[in-house]
Coordinates of N, CA and C in Angstrom, one line a residue:
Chain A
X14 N -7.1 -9.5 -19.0 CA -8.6 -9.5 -18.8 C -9.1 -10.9 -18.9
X15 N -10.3 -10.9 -18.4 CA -11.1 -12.4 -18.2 C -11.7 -12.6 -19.2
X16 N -12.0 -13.8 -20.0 CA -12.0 -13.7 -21.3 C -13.6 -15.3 -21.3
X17 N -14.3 -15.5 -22.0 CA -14.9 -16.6 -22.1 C -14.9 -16.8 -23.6
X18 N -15.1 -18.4 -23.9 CA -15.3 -18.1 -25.6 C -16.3 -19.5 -25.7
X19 N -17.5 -19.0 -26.8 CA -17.8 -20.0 -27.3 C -17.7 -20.5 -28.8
X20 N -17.2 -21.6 -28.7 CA -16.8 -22.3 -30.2 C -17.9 -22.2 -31.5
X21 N -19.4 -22.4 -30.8 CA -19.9 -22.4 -31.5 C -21.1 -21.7 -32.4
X22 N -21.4 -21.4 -32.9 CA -22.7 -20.1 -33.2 C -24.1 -21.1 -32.8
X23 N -23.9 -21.8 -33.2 CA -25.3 -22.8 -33.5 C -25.1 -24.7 -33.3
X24 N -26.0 -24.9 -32.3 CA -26.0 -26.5 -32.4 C -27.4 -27.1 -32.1
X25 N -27.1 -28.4 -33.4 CA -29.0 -28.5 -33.6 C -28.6 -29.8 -32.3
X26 N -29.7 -30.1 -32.1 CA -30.0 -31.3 -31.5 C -31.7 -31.8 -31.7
X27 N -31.7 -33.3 -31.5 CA -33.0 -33.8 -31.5 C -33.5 -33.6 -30.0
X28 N -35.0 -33.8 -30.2 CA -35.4 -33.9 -29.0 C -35.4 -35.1 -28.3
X29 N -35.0 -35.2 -27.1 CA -34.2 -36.6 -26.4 C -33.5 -37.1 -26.1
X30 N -32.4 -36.5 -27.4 CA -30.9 -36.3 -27.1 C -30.4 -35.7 -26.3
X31 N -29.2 -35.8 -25.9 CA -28.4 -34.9 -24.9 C -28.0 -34.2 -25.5
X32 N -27.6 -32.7 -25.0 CA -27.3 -31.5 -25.3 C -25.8 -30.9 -24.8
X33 N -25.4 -30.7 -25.5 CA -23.8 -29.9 -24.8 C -23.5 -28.9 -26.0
X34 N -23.6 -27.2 -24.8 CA -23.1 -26.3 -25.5 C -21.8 -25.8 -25.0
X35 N -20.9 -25.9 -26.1 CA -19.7 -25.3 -25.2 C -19.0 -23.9 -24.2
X36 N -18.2 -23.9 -23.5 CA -17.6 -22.9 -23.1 C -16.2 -22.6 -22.5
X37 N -15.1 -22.1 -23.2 CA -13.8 -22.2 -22.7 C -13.7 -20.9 -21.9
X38 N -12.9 -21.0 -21.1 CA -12.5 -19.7 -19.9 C -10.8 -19.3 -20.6
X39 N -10.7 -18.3 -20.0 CA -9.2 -17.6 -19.9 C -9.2 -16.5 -18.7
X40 N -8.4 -17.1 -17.3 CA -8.6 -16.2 -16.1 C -7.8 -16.5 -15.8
X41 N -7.4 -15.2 -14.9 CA -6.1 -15.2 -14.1 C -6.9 -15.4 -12.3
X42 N -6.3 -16.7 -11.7 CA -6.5 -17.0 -10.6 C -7.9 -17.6 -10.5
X43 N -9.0 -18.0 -9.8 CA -9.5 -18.9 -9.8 C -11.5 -18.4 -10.4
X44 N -11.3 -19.3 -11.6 CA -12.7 -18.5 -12.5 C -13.9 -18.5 -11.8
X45 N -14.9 -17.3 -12.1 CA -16.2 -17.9 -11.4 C -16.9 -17.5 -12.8
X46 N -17.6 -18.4 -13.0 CA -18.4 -19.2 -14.1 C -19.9 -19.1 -13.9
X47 N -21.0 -18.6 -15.2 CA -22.0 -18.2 -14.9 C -22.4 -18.8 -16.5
X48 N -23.7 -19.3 -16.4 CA -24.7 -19.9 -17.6 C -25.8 -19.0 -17.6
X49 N -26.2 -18.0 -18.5 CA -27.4 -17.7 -18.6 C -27.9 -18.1 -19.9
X50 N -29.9 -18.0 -20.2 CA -30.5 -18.1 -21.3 C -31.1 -16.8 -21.8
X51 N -31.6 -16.7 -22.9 CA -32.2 -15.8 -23.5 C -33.3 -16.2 -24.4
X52 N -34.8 -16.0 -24.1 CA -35.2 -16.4 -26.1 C -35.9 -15.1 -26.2
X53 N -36.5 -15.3 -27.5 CA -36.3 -14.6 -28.4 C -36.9 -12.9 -27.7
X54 N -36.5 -11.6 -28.0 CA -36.8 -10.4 -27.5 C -36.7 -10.6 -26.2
X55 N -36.5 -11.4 -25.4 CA -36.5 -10.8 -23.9 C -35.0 -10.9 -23.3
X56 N -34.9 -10.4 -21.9 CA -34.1 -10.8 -21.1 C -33.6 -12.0 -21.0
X57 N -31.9 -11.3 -20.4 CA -31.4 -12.9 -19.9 C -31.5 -13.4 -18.8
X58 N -31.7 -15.5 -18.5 CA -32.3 -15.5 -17.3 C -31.0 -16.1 -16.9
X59 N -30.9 -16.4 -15.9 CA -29.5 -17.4 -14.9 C -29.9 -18.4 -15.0
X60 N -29.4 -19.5 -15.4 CA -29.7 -20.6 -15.3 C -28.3 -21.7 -14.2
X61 N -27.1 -21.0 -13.8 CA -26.7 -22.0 -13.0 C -24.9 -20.9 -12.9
X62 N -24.4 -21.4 -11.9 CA -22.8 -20.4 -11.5 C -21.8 -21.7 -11.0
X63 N -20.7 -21.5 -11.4 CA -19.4 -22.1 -10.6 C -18.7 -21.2 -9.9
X64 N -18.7 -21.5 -8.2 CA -17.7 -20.6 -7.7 C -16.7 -21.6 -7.3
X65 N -16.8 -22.6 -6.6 CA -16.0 -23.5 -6.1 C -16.6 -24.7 -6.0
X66 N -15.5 -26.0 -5.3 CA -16.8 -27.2 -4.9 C -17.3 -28.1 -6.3
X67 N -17.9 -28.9 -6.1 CA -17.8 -29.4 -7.3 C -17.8 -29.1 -8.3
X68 N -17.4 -30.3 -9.3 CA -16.9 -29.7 -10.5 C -18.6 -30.4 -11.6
X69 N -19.5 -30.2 -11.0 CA -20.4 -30.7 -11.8 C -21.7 -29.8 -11.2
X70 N -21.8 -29.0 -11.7 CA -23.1 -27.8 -10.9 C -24.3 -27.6 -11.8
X71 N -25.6 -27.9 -10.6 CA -26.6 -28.4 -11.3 C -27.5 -27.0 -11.2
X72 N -28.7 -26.5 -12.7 CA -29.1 -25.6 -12.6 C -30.2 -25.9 -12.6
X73 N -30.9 -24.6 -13.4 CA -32.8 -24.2 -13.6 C -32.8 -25.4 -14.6
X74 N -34.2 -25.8 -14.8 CA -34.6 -26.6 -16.0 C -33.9 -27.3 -16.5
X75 N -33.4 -28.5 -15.3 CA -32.7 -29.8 -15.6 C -30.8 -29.3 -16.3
X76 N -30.8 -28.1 -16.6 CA -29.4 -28.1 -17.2 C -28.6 -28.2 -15.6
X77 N -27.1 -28.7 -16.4 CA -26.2 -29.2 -15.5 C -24.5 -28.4 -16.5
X78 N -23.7 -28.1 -15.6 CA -22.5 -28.0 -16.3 C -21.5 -28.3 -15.7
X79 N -20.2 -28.5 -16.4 CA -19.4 -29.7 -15.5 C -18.1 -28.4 -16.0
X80 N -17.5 -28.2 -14.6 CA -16.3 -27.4 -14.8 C -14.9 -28.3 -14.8
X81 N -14.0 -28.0 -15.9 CA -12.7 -29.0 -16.2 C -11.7 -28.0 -16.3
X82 N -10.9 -27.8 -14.9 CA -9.7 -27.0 -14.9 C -8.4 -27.4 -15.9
X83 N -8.4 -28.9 -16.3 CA -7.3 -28.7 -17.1 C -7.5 -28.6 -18.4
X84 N -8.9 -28.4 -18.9 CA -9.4 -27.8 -20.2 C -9.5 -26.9 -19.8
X85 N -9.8 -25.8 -19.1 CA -10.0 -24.4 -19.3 C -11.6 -24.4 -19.7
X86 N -12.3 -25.5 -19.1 CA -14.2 -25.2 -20.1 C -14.7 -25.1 -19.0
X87 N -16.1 -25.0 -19.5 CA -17.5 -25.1 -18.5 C -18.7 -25.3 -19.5
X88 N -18.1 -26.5 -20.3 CA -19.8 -26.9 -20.6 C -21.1 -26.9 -20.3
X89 N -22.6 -26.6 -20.9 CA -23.4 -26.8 -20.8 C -23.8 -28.0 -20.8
X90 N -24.6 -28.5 -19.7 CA -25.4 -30.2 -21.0 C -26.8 -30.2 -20.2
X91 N -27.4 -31.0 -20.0 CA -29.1 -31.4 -20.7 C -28.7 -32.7 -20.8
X92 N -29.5 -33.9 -20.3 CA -29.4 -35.4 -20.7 C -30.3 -35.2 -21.8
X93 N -31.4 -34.8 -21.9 CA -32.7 -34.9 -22.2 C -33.0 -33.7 -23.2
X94 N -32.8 -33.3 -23.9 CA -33.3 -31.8 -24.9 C -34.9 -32.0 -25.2
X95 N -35.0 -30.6 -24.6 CA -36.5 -30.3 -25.5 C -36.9 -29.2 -26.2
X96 N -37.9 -29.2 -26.6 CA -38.0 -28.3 -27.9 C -38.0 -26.9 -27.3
X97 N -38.8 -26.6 -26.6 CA -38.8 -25.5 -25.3 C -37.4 -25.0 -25.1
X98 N -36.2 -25.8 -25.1 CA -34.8 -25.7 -24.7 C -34.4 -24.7 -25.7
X99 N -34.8 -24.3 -26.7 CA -34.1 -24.0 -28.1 C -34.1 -22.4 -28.0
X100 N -33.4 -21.8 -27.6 CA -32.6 -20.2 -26.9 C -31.2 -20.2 -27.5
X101 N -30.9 -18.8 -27.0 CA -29.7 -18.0 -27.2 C -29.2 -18.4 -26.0
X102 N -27.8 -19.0 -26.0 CA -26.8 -19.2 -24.2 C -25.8 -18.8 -24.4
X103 N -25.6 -18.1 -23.2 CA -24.0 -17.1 -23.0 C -23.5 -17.9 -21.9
X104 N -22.3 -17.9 -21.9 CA -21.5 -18.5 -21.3 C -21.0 -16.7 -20.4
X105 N -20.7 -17.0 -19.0 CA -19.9 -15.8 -18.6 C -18.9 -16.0 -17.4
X106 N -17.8 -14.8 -17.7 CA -16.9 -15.1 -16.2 C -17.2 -13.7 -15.7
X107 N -16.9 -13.9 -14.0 CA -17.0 -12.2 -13.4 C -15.4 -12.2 -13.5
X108 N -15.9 -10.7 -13.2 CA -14.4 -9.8 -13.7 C -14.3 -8.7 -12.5
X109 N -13.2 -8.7 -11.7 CA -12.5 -7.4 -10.8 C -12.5 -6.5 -11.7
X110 N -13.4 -5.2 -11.2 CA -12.2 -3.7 -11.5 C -12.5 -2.9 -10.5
X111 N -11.7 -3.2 -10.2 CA -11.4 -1.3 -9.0 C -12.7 -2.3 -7.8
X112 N -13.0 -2.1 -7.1 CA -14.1 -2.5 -6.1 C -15.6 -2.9 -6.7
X113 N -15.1 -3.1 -7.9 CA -16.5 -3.6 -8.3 C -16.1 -5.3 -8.8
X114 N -17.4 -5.6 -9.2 CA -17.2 -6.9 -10.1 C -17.9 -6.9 -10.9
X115 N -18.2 -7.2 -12.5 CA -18.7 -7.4 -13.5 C -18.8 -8.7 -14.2
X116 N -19.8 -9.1 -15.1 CA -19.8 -9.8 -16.0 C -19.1 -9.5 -17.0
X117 N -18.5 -10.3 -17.7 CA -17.9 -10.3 -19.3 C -19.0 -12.0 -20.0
X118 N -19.4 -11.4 -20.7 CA -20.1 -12.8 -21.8 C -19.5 -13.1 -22.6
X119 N -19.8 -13.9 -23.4 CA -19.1 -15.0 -24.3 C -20.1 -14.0 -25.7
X120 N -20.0 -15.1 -27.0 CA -20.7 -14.5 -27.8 C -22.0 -15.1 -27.9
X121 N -22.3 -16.1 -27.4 CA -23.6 -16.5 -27.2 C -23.5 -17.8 -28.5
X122 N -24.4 -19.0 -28.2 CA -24.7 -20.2 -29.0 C -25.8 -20.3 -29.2
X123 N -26.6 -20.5 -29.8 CA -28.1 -20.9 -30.5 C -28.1 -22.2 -30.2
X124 N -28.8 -22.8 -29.7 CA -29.5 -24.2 -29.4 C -30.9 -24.6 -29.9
X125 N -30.5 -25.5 -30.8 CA -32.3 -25.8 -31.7 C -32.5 -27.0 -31.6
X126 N -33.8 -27.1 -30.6 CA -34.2 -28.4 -30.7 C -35.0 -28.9 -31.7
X127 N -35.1 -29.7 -32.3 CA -36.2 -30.4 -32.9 C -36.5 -31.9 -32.8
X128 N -37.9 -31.7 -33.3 CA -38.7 -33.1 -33.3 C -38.4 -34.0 -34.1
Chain B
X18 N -45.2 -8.0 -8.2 CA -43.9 -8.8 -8.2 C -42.6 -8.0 -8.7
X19 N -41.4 -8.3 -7.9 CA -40.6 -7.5 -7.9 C -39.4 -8.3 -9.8
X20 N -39.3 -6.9 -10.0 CA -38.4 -7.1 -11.4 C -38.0 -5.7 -11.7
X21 N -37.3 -6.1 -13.0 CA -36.8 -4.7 -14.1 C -37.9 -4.3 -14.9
X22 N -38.0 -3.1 -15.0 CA -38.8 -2.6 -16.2 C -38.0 -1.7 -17.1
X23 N -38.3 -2.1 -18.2 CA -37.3 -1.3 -19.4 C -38.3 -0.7 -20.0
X24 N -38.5 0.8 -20.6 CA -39.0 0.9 -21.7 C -37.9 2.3 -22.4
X25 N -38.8 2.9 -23.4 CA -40.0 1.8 -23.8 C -39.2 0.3 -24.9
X26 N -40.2 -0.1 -24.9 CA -39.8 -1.6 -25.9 C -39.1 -0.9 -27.1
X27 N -39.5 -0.3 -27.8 CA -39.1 -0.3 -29.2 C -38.8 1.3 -29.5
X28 N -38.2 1.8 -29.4 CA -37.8 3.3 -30.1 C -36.7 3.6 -31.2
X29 N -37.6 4.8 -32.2 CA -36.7 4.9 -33.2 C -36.1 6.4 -33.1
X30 N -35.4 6.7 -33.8 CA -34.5 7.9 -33.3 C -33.7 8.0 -34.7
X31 N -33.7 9.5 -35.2 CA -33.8 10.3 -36.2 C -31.7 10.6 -35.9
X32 N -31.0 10.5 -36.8 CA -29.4 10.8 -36.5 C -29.8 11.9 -36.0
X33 N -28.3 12.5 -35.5 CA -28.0 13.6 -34.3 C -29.3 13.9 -33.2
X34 N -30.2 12.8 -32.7 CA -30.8 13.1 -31.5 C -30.4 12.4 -30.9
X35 N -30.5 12.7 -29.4 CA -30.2 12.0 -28.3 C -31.6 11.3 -27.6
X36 N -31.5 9.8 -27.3 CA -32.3 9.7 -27.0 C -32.0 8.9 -25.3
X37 N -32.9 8.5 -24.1 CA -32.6 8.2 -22.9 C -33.4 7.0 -23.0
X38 N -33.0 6.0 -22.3 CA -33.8 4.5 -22.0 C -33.7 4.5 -20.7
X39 N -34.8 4.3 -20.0 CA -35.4 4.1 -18.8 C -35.3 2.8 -18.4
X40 N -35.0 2.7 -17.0 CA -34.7 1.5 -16.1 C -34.9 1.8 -14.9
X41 N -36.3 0.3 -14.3 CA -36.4 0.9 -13.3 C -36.4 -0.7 -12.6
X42 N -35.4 -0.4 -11.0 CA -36.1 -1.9 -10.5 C -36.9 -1.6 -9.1
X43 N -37.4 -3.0 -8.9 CA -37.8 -2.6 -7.7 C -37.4 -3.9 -6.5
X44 N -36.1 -4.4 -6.9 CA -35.6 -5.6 -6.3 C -34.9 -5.4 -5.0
X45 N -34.4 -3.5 -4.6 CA -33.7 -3.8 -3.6 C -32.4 -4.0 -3.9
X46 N -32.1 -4.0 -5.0 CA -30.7 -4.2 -5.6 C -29.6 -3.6 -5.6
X47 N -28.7 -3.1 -5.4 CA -27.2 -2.1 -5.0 C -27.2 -1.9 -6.4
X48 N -26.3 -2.9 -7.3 CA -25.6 -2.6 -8.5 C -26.8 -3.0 -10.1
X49 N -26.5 -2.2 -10.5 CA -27.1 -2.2 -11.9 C -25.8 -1.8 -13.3
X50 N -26.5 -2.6 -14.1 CA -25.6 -2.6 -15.2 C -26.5 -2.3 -16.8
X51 N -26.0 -1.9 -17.6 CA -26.4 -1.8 -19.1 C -25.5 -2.6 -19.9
X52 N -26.0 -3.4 -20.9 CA -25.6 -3.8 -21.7 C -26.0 -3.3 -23.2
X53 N -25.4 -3.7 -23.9 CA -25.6 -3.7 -25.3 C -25.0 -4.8 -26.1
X54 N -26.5 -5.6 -27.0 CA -26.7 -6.6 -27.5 C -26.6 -6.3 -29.0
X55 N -25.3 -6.8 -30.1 CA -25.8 -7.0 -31.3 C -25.5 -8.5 -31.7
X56 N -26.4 -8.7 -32.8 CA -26.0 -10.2 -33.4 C -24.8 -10.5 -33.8
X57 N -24.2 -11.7 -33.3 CA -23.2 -12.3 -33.4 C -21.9 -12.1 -32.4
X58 N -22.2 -10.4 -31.5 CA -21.0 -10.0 -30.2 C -21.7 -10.4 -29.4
X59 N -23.0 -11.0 -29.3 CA -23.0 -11.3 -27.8 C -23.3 -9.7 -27.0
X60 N -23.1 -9.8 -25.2 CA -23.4 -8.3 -24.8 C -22.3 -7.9 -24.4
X61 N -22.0 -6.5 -24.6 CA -21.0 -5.7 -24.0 C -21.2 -4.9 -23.3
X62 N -21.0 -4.6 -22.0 CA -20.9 -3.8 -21.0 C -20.9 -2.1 -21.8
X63 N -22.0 -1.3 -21.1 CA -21.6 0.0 -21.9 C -21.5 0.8 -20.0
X64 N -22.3 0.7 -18.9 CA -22.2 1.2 -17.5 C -22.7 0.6 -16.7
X65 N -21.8 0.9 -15.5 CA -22.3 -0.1 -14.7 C -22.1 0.8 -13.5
X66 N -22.9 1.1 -12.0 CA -23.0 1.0 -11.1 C -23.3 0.3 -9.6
X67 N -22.5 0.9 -8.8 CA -22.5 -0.2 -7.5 C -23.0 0.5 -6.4
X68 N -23.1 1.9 -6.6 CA -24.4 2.5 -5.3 C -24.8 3.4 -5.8
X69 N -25.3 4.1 -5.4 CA -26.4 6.0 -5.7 C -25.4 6.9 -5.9
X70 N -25.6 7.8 -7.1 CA -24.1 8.7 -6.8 C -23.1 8.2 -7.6
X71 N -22.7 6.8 -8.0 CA -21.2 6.6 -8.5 C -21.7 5.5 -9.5
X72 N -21.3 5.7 -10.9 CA -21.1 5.0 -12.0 C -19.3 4.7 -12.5
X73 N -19.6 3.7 -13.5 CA -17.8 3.3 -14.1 C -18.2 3.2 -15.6
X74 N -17.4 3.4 -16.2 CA -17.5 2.3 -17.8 C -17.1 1.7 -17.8
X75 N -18.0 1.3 -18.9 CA -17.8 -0.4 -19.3 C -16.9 -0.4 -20.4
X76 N -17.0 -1.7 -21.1 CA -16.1 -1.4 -22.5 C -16.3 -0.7 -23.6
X77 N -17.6 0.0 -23.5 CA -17.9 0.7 -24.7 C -19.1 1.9 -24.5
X78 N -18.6 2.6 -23.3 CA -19.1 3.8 -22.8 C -19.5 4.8 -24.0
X79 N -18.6 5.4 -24.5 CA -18.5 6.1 -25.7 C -19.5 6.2 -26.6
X80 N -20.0 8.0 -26.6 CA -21.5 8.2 -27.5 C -22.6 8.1 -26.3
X81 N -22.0 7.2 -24.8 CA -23.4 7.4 -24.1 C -23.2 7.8 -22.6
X82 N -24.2 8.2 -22.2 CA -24.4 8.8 -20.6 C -25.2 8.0 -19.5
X83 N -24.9 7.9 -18.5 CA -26.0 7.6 -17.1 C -25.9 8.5 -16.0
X84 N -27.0 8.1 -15.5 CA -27.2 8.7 -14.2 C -27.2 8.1 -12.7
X85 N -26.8 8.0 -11.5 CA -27.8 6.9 -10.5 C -28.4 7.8 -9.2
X86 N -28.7 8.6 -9.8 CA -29.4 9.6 -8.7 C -30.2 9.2 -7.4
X87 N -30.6 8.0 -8.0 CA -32.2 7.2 -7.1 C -31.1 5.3 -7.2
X88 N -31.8 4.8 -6.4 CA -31.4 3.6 -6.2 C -32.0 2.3 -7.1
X89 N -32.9 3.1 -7.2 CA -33.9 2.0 -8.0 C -34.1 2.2 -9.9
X90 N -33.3 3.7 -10.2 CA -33.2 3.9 -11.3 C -32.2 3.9 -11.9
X91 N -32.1 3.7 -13.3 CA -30.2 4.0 -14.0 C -31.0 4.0 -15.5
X92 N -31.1 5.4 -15.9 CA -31.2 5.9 -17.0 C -30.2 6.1 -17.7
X93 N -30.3 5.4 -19.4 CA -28.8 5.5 -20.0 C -29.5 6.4 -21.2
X94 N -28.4 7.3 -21.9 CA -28.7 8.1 -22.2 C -27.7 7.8 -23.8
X95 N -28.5 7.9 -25.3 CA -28.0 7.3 -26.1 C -27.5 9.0 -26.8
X96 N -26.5 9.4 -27.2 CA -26.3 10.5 -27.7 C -26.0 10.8 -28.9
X97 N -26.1 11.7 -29.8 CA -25.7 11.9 -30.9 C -24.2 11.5 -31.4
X98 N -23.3 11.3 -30.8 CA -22.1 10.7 -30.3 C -21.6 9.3 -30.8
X99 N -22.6 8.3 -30.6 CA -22.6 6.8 -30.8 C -23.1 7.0 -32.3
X100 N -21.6 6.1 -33.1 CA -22.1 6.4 -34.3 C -23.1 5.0 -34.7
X101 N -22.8 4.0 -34.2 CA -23.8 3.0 -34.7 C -24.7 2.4 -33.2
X102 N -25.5 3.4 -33.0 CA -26.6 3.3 -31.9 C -27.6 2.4 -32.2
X103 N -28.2 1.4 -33.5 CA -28.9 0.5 -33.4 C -28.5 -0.7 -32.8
X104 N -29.4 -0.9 -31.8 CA -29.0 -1.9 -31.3 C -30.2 -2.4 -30.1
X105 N -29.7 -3.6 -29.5 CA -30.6 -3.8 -28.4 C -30.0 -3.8 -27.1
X106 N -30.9 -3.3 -26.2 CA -29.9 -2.4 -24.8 C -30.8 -3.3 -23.7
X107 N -30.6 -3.9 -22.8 CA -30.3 -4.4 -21.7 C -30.1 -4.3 -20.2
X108 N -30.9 -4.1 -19.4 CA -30.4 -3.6 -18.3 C -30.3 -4.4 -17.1
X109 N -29.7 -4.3 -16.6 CA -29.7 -5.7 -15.2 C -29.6 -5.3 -13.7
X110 N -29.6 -6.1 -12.9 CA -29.9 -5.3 -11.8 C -28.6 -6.5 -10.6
X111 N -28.2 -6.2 -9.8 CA -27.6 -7.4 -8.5 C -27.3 -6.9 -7.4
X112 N -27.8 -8.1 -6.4 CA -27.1 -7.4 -5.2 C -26.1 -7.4 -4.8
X113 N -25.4 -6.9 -4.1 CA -23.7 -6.0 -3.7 C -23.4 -5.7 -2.8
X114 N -22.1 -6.1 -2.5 CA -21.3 -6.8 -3.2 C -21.0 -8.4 -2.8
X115 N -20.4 -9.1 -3.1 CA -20.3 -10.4 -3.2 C -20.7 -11.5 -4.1
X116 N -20.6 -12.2 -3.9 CA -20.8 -13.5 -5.0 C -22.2 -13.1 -5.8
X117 N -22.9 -12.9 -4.6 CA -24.5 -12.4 -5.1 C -24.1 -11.5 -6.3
X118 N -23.4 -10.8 -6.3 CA -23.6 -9.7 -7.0 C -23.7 -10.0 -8.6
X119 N -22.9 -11.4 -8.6 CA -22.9 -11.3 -10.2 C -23.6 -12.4 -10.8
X120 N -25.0 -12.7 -10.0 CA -26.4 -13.3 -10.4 C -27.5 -11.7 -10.7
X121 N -27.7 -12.0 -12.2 CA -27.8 -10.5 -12.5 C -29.2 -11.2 -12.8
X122 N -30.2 -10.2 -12.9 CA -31.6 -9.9 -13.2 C -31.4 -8.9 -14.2
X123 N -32.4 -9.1 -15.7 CA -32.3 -8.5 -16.6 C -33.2 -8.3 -16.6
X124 N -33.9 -7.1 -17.4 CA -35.2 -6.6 -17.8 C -35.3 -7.1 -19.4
X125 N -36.5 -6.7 -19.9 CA -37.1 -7.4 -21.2 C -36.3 -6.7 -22.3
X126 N -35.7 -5.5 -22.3 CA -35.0 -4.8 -23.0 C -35.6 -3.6 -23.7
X127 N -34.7 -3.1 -24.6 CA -35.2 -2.1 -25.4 C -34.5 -1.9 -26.6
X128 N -35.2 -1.9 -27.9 CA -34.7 -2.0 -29.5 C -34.8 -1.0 -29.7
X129 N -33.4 -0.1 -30.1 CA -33.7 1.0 -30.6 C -33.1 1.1 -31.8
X130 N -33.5 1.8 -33.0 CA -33.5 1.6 -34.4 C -33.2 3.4 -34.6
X131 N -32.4 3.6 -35.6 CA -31.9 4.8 -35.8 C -32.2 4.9 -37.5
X132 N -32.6 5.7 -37.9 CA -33.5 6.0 -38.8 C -32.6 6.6 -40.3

């Protein structure tokens, strides 16, 4: 099964700093890679996908994430963190079954920006 | 403007009743999915459908039901069955099939609290 993992529950950052939330993959044959956000009580939005093609894919609201096949990741990053930034992020891979395709998510990272 | 509507927002529910969460989109969308959100798992797939007429489970079907009668609805139905039914539920919507499919649109959700 297709597996995503993130390392970390929570990462603070300042505002201005750059930002990187992690995300490792585990797939058999070639991953397709998905960033969404969440804050607080609502839905999750898309913020950016790897299907192929470069290995540095740019999203919504300045985030960017850089895919590294011989790490097995797909970090999140942000040059620039703002306080606004500071959400729930799931890392995800799609998943075959039977004629369908599905999401599997990660466990999600907290991102807190402050002043 | 076209989206998910979830409700209702917040329902509580007395053991051994069954209760149903509404989902409705109006995007035009093939495939719809439910999730289930608790702190610290991140979301787990509980059903998912890819046309009118045909649903699958997900990883954690068990204790619940859907329907896809209509294209634009997918009612999940929480039953006496699920022993730890508090939780926050999720519904998403994509179009299908192809790459599209797994840029998902989520609705605002629904918190349901078991009493």
């Amino acid at each position: 099964a297709q597996s995503v993992a993130q390392p970390e529950d929570q990462v603070n950052v300042a505002e201005g700093n750059p930002l990187t939330v992690k995300c490792t993959y585990s797939v058999s044959g070639n991953p397709y890679l998905f960033w969404y956000v969440q804050y607080p009580n609502r839905g999750l939005q898309f913020l950016l996908k790897y299907i192929t093609g470069d290995n540095l894919v740019k999203g919504s609201y300045g985030f960017e994430a850089e895919f590294n096949k011989s790490q097995t990741s797909f970090h999140l990053k942000k040059p620039s963190a703002l306080v606004s930034d500071s959400a729930l992020y799931f890392c995800a891979v799609r998943e075959i079954a039977g004629t369908a395709s599905k999401l599997t998510f990660g466990t999600g990272t907290r991102l807190q920006v402050t002043l | 403007d076209g989206g998910i509507t979830q409700s209702p927002k917040y329902l509580f529910r007395k053991e051994g009743q069954n209760v149903t969460l509404s989902c409705e989109q109006n995007l035009n969308h093939d495939a719809m999915y439910w999730y289930r959100q608790d702190p610290g798992q991140g979301l787990r797939l509980i059903y998912y459908s890819q046309i009118v007429n045909d649903f699958q489970k997900g990883d954690i079907a068990e204790g619940y039901s859907v329907s896809r009668e209509k294209k634009e609805s997918f009612p999940l139905t929480v039953t006496s069955a699920q022993k730890n039914p508090t939780a926050f539920y999720l519904c998403a919507s994509s179009k299908g099939p192809g790459i599209g499919a797994n840029v998902l649109t989520f609705g605002a959700g629904s918190r349901l609290t078991v009493l």
